[in-house]
PDB file of C-alpha atoms in Angstrom:
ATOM      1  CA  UNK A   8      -5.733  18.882  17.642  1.00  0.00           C
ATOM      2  CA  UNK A   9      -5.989  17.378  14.152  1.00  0.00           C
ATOM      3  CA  UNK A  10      -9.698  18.064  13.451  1.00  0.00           C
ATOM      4  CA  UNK A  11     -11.175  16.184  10.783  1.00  0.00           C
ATOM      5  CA  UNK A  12     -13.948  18.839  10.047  1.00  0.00           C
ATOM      6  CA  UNK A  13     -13.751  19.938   6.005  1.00  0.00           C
ATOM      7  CA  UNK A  14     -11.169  16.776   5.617  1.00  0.00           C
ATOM      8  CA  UNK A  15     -11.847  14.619   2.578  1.00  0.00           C
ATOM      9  CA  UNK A  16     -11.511  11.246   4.646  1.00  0.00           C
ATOM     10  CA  UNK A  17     -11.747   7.471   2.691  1.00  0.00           C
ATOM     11  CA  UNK A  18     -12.714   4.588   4.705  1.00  0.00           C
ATOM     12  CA  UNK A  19     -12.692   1.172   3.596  1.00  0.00           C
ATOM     13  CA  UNK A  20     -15.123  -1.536   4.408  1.00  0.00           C
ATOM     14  CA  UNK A  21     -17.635   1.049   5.300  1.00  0.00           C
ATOM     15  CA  UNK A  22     -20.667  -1.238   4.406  1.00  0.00           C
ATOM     16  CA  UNK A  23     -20.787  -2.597   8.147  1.00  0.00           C
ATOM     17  CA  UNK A  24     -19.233  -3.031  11.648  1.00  0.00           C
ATOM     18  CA  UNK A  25     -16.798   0.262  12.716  1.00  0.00           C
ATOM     19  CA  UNK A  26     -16.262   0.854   8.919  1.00  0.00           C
ATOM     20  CA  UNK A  27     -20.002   2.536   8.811  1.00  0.00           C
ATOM     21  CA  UNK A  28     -19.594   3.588  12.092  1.00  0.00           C
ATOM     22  CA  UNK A  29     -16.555   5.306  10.784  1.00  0.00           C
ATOM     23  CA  UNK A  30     -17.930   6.855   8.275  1.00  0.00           C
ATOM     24  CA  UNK A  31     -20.824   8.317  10.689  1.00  0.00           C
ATOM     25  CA  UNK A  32     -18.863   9.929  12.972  1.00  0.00           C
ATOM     26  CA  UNK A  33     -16.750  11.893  11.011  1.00  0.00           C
ATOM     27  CA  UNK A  34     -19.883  12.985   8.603  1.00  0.00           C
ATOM     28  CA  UNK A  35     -20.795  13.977  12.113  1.00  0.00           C
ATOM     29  CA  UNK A  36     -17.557  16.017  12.492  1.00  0.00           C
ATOM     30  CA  UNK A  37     -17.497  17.365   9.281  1.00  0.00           C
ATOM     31  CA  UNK A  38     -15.801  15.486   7.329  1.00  0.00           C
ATOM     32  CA  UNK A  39     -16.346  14.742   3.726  1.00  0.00           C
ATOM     33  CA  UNK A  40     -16.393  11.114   3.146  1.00  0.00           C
ATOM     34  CA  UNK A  41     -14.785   8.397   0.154  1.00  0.00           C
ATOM     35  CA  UNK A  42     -16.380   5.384   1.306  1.00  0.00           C
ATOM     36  CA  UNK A  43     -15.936   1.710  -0.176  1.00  0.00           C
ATOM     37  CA  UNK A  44     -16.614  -1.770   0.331  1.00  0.00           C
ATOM     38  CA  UNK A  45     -17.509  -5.466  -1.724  1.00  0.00           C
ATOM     39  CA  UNK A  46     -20.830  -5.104   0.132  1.00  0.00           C
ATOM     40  CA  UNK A  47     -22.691  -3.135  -2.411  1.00  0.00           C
ATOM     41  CA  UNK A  48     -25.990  -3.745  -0.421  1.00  0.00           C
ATOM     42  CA  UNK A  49     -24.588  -2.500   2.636  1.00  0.00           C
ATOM     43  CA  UNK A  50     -22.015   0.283   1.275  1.00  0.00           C
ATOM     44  CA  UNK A  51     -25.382   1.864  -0.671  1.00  0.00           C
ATOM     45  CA  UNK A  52     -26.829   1.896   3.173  1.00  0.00           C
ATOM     46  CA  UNK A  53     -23.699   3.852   4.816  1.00  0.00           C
ATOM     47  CA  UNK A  54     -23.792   6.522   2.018  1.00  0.00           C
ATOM     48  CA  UNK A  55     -27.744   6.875   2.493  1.00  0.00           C
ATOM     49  CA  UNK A  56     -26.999   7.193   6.116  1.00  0.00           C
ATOM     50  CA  UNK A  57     -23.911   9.355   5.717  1.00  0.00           C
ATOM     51  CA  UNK A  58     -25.748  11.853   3.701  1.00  0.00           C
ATOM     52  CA  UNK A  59     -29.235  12.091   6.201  1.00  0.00           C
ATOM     53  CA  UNK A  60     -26.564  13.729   8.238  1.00  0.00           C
ATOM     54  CA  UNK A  61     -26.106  16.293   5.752  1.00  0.00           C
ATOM     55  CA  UNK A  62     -22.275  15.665   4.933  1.00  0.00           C
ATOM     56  CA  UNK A  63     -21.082  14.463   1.225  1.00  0.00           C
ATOM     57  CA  UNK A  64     -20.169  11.199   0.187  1.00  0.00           C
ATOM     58  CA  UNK A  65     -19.099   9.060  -2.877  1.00  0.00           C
ATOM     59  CA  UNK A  66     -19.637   4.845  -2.477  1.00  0.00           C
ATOM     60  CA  UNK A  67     -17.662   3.024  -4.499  1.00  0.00           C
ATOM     61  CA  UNK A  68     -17.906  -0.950  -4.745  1.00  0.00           C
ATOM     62  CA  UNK A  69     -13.699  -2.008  -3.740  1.00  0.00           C
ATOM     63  CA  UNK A  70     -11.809  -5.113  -3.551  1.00  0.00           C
ATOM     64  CA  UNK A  71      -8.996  -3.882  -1.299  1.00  0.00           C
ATOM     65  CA  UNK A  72      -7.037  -6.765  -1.973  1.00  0.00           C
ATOM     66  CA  UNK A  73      -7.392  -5.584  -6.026  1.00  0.00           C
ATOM     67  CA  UNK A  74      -3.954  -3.979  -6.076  1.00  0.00           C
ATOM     68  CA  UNK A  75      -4.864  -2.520  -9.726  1.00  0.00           C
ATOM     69  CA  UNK A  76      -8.555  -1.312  -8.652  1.00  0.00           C
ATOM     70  CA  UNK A  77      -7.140   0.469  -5.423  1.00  0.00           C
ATOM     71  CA  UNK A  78      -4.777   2.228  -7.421  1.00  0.00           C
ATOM     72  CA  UNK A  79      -6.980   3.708  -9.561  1.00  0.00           C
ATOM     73  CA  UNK A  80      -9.514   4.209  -6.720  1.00  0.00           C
ATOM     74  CA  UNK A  81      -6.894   6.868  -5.141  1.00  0.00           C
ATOM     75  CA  UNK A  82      -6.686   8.186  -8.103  1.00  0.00           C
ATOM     76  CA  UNK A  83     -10.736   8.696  -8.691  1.00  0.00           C
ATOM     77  CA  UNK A  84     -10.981  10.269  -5.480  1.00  0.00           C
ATOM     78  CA  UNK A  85      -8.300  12.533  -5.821  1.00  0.00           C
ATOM     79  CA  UNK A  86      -9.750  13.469  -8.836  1.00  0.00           C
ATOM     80  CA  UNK A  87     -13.679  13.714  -7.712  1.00  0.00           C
ATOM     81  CA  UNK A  88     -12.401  15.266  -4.328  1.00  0.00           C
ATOM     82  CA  UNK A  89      -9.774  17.543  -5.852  1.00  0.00           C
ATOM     83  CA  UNK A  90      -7.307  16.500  -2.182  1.00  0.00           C
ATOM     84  CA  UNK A  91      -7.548  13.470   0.310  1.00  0.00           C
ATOM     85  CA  UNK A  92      -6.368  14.288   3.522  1.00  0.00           C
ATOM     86  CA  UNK A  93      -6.873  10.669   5.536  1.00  0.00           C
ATOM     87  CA  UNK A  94      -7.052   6.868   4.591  1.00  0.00           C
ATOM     88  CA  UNK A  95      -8.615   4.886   6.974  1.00  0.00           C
ATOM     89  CA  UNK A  96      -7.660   1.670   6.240  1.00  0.00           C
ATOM     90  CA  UNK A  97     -10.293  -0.571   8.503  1.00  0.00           C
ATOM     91  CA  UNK A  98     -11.435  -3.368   5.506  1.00  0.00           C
ATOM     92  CA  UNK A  99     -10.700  -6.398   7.024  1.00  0.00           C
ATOM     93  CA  UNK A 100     -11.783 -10.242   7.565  1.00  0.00           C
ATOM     94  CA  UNK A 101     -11.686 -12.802  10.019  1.00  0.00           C
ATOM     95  CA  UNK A 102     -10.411 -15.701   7.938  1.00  0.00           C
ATOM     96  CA  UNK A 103      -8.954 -19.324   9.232  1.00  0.00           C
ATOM     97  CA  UNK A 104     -10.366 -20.503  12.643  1.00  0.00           C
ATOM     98  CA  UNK A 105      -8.685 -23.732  12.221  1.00  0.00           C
ATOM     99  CA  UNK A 106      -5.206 -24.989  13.302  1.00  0.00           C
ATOM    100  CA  UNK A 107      -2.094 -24.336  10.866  1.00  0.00           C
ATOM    101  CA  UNK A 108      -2.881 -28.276   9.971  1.00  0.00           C
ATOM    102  CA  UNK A 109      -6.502 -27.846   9.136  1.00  0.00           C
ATOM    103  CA  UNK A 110      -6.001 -24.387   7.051  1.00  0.00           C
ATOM    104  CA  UNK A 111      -6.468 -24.544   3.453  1.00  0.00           C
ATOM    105  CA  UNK A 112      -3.753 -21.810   1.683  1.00  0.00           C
ATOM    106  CA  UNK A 113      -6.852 -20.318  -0.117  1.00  0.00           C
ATOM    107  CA  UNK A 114      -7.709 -19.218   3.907  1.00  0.00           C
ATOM    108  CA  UNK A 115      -4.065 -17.592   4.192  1.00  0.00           C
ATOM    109  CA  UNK A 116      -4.018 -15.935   0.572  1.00  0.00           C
ATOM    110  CA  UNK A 117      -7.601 -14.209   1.004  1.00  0.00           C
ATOM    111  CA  UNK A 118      -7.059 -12.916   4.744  1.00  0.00           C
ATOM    112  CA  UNK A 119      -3.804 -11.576   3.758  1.00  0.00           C
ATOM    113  CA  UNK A 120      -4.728 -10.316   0.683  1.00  0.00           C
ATOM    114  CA  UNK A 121      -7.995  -8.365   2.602  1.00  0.00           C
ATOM    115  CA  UNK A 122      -5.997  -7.361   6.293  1.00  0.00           C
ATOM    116  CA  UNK A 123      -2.281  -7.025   4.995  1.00  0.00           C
ATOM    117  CA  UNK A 124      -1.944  -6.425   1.516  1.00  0.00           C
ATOM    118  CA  UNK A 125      -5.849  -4.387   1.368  1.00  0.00           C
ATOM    119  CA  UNK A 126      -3.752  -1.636   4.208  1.00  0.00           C
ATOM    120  CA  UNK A 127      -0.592  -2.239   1.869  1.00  0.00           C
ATOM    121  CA  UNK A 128      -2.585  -1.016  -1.047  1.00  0.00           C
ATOM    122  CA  UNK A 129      -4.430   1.815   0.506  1.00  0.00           C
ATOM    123  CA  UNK A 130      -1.676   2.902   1.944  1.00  0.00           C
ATOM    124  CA  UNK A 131       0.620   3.265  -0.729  1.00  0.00           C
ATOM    125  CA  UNK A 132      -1.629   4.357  -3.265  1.00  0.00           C
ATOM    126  CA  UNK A 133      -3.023   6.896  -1.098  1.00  0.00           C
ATOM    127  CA  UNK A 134       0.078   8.814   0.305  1.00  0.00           C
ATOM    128  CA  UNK A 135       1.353  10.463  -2.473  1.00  0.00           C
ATOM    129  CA  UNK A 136      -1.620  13.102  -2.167  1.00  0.00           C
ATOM    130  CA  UNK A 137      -1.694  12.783   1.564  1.00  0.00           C
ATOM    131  CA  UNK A 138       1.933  14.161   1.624  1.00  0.00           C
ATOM    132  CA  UNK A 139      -0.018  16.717  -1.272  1.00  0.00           C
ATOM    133  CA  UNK A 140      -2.509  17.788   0.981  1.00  0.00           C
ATOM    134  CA  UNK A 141       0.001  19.076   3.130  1.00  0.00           C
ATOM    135  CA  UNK A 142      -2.226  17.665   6.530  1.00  0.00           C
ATOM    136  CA  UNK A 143      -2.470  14.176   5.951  1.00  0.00           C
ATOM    137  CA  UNK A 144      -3.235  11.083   8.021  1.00  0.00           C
ATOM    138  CA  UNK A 145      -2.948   7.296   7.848  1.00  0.00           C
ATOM    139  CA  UNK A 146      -4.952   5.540  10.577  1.00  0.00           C
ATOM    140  CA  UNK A 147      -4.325   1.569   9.869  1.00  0.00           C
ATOM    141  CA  UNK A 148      -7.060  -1.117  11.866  1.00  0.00           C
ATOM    142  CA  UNK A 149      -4.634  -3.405  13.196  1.00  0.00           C
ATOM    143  CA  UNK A 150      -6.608  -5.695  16.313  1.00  0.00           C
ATOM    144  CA  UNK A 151      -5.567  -6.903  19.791  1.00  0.00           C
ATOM    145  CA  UNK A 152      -4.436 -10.054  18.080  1.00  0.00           C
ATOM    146  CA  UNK A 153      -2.026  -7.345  16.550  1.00  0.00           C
ATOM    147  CA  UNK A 154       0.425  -7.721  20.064  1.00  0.00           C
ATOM    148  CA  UNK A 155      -1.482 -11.102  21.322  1.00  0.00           C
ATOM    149  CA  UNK A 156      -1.446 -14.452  19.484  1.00  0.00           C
ATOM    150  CA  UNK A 157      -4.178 -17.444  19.558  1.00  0.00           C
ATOM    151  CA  UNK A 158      -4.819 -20.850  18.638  1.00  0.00           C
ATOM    152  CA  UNK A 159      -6.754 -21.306  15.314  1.00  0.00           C
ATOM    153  CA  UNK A 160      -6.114 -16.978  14.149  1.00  0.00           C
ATOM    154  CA  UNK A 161      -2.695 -17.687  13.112  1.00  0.00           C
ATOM    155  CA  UNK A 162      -3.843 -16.146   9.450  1.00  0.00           C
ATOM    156  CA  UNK A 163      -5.526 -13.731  11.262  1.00  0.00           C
ATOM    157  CA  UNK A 164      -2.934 -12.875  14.146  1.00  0.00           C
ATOM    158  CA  UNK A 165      -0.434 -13.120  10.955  1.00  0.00           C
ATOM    159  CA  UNK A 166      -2.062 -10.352   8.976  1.00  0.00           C
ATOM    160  CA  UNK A 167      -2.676  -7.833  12.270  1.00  0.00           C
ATOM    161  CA  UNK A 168       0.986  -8.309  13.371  1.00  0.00           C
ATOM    162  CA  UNK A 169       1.694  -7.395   9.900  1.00  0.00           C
ATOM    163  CA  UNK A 170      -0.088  -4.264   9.736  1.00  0.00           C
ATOM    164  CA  UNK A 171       1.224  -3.138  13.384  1.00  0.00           C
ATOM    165  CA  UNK A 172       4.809  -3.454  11.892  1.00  0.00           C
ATOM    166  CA  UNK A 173       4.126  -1.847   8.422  1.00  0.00           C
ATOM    167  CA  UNK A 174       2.065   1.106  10.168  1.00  0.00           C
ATOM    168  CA  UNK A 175       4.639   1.614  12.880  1.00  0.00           C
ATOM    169  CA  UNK A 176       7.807   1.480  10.170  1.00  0.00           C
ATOM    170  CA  UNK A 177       5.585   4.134   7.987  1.00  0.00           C
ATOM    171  CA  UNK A 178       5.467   6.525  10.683  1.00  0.00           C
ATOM    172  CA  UNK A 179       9.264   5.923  11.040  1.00  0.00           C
ATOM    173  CA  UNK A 180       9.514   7.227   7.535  1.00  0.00           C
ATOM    174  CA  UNK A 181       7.211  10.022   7.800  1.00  0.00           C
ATOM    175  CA  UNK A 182       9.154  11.390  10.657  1.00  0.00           C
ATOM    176  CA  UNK A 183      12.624  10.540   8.955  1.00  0.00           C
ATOM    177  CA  UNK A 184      11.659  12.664   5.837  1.00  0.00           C
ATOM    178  CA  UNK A 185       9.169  14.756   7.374  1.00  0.00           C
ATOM    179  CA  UNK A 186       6.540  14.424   5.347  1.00  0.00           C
ATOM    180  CA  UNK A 187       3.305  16.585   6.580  1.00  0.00           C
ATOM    181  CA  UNK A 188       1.362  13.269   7.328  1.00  0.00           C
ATOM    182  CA  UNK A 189       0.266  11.623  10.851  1.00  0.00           C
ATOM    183  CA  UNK A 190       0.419   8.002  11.325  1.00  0.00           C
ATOM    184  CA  UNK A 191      -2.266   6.301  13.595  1.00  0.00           C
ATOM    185  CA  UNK A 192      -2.332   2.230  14.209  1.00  0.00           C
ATOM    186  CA  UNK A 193      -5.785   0.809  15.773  1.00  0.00           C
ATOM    187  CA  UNK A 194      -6.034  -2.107  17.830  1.00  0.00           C
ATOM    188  CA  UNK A 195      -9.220  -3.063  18.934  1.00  0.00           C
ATOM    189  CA  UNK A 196     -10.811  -5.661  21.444  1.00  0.00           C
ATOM    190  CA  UNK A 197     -13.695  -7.099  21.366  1.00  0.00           C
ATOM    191  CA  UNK A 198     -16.334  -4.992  19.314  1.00  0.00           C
ATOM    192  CA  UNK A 199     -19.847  -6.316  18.624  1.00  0.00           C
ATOM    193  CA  UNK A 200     -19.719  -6.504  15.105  1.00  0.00           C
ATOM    194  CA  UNK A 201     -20.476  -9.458  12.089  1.00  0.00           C
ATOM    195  CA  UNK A 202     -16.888 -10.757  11.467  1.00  0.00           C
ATOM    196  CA  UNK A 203     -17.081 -14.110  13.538  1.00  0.00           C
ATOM    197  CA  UNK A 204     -20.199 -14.731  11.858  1.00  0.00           C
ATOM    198  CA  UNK A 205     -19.010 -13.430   9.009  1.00  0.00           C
ATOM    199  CA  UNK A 206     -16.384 -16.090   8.885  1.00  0.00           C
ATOM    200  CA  UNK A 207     -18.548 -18.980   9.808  1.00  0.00           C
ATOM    201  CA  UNK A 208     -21.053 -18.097   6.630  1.00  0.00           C
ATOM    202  CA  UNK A 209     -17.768 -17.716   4.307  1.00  0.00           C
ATOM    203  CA  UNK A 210     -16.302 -21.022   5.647  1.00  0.00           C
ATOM    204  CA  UNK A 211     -19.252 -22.512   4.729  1.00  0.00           C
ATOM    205  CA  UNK A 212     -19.993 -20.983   1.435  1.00  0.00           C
ATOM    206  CA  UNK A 213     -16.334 -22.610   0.554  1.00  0.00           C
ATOM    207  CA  UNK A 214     -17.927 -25.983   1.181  1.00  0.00           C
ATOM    208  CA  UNK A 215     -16.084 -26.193   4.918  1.00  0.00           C
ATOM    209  CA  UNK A 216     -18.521 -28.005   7.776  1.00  0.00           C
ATOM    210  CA  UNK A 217     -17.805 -26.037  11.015  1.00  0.00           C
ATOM    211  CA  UNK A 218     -17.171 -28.330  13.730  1.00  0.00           C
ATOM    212  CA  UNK A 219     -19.189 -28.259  17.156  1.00  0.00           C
ATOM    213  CA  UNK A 220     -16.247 -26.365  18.818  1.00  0.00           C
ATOM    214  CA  UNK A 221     -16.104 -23.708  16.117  1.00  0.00           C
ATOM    215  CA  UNK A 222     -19.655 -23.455  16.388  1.00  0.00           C
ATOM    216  CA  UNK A 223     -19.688 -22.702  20.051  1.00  0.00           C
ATOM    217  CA  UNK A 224     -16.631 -20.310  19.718  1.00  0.00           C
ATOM    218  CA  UNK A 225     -18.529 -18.199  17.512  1.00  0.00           C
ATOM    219  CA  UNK A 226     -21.770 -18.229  20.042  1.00  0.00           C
ATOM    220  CA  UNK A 227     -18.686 -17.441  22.948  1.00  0.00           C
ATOM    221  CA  UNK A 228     -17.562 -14.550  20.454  1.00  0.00           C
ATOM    222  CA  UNK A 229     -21.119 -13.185  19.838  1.00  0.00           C
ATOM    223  CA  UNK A 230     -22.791 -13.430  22.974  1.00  0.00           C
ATOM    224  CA  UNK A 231     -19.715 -12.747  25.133  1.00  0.00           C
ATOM    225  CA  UNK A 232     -16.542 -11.397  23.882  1.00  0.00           C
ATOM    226  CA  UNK A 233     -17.340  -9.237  21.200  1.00  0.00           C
ATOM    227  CA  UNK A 234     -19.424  -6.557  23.473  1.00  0.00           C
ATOM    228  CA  UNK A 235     -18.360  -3.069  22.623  1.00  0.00           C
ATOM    229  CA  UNK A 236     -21.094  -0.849  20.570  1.00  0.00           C
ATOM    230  CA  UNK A 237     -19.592  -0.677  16.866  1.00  0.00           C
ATOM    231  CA  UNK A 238     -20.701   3.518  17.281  1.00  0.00           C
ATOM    232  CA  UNK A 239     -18.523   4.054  20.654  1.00  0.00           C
ATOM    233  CA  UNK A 240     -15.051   2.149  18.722  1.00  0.00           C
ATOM    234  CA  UNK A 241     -15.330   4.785  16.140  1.00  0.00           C
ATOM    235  CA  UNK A 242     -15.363   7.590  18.551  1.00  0.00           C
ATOM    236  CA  UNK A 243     -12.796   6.682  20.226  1.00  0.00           C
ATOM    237  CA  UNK A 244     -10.486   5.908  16.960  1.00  0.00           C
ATOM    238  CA  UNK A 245     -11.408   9.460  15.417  1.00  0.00           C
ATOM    239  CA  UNK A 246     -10.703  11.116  18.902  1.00  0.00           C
ATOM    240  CA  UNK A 247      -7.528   9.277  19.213  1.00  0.00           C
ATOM    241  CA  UNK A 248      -7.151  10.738  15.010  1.00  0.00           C
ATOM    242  CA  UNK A 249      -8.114  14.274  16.224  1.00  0.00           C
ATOM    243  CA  UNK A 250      -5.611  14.378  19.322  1.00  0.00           C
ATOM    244  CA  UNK A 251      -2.784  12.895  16.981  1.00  0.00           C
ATOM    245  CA  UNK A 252      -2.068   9.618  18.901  1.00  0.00           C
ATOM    246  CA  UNK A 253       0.136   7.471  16.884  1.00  0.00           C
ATOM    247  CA  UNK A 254      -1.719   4.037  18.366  1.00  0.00           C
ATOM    248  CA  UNK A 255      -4.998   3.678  19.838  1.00  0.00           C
ATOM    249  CA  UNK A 256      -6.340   1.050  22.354  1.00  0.00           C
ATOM    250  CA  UNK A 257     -10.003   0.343  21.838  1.00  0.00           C
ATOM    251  CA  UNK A 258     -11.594  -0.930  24.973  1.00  0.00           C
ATOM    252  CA  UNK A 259     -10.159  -2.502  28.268  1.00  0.00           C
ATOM    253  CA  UNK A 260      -9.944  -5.705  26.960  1.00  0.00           C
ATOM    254  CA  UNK A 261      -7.206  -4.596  24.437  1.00  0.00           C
ATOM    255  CA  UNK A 262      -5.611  -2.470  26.932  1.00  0.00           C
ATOM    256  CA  UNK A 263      -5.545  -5.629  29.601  1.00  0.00           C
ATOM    257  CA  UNK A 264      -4.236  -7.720  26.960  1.00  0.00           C
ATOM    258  CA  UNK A 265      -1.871  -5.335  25.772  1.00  0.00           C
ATOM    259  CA  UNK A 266      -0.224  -4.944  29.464  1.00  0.00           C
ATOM    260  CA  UNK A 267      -0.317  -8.682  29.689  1.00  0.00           C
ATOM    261  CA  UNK A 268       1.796  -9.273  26.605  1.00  0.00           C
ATOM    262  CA  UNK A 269       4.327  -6.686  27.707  1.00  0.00           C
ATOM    263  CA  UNK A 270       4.477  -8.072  31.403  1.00  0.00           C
ATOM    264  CA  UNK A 271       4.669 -11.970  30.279  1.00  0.00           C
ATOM    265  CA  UNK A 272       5.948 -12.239  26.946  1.00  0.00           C
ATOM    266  CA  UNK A 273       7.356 -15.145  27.762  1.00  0.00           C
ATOM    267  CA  UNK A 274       4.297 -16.884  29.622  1.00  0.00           C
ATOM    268  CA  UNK A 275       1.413 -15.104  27.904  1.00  0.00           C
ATOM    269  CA  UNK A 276       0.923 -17.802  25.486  1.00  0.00           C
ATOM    270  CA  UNK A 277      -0.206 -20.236  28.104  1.00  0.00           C
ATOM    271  CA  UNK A 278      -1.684 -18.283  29.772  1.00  0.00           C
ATOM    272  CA  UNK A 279      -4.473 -17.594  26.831  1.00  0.00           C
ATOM    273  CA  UNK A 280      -4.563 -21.384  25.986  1.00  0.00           C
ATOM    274  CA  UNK A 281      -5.531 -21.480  29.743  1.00  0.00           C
ATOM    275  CA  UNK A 282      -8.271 -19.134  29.782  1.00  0.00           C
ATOM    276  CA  UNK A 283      -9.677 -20.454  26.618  1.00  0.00           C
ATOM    277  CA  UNK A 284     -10.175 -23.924  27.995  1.00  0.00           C
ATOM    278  CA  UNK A 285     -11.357 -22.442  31.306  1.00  0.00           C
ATOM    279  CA  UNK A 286     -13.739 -20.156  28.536  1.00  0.00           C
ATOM    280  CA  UNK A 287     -14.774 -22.680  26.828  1.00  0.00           C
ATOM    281  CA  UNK A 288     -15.147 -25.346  30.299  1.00  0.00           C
ATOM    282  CA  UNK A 289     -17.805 -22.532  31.489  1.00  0.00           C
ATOM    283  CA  UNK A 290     -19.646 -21.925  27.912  1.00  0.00           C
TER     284      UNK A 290
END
């Protein structure tokens, strides 16, 4: 067992969603807590919350796609904390939900800047005093569309893949030169969180009109898709942590999905085009 209990653990995007819920549990376990987000509203909320259950915690307002501010982030907490054990790299955005046609580049930049390059950063900036702490732990939040691609999330789908392959070549290295540090990747289904709503209100901020299907495949998302309870993901992602598993399924949907893509990697495509229009037929 790797417990987290008297672990100085960082989580990013901890103002919301399975980032706060993050945050909770392992407060709950013990843990001493780095938290960050860009919400400052709801980041101030998570440490309030994080510290009525008696554990420490330090908010700090983050741009994880700020390759210069995460840098010296790692460095401020390694210097407030005196060691950092675990990253938990969960900040991340829903971005696009248009065809490759319709997608503006700003779209691609800011979703990989925020679900690639914001794990890139933490990463990186974070292990040299993992590997210090002599127990240290990287758990990356990759997503079902990590292993499984869909219409209209290829900026999405693009990022996940990308932080599947850069977790799973870090632990590669870890075990190569054995440095003292685990390496977890996350993929979770469908959790009820804010992040297709989320990307509906920053389409629109950007002056983009969601169309009638968008509209309705947000509802779909919302009301039917995205059912799990934010508080039950995080369990299971710090028990996964605890009992050292190098990738965690959260939910039966990912775990369906994931034994799809592996049966029919060939067919699988269709196969989700299919059940979206039959989805969408029914909604």
């Amino acid at each position: 067992m790797n417990a987290v209990r008297g672990k100085v653990a960082v989580v990013t995007g901890a103002g919301s969603g399975i980032g706060r819920q993050l945050a909770l549990e392992l407060a709950r376990r013990g843990a001493r807590l780095a938290v960050s987000d860009v919400d400052e509203t709801g980041l101030a909320e998570t440490v309030a919350e994080v510290k009525a259950l008696g554990a420490e915690a330090e908010g700090t307002t983050l741009d994880v796609g700020d390759r210069a501010a995460f840098v010296a982030y790692a460095a401020a907490v390694a210097g407030r904390f005196g060691v950092v054990h675990q990253i938990y790299n969960n900040a991340g955005i829903a971005g696009g939900g248009q065809t490759i046609l319709e997608t503006d580049w700003e779209s691609y930049d800011r979703t990989l800047a925020v679900n690639l390059f914001g794990v890139i950063n933490g990463t990186k900036a974070f292990l040299p005093h993992l590997i210090d702490s002599g127990d240290g732990h990287v758990v990356n939040v990759s997503s079902l569309n990590g292993f499984m691609a869909q219409p209209t999330l290829t900026a999405y789908c693009a990022s996940k893949f990308g932080v599947r392959g850069f977790t799973e070549a870090l632990r590669t290295e870890m075990i190569r030169d054995r440095h003292p540090v685990h390496v977890t990747v996350v993929h979770p289904g469908g959790v009820k969180t804010g992040i297709a709503s989320s990307a509906l209100k920053e389409a629109q901020a950007r002056g983009i009109e969601p169309t009638a299907e968008q509209l309705e495949r947000v509802r779909l998302y919302n009301e039917k898709l995205l059912k799990m309870p934010a508080e039950r993901a995080a369990r299971i992602i710090v028990d996964g942590v605890e009992a050292g598993k190098p990738r965690v399924l959260v939910g039966n949907d990912a775990k369906l999905v994931d034994r799809l893509v592996r049966l029919f990697p060939r067919h699988y495509p269709k196969l989700i085009v299919d059940f979206e229009r039959r989805r969408f037929a029914r909604s």
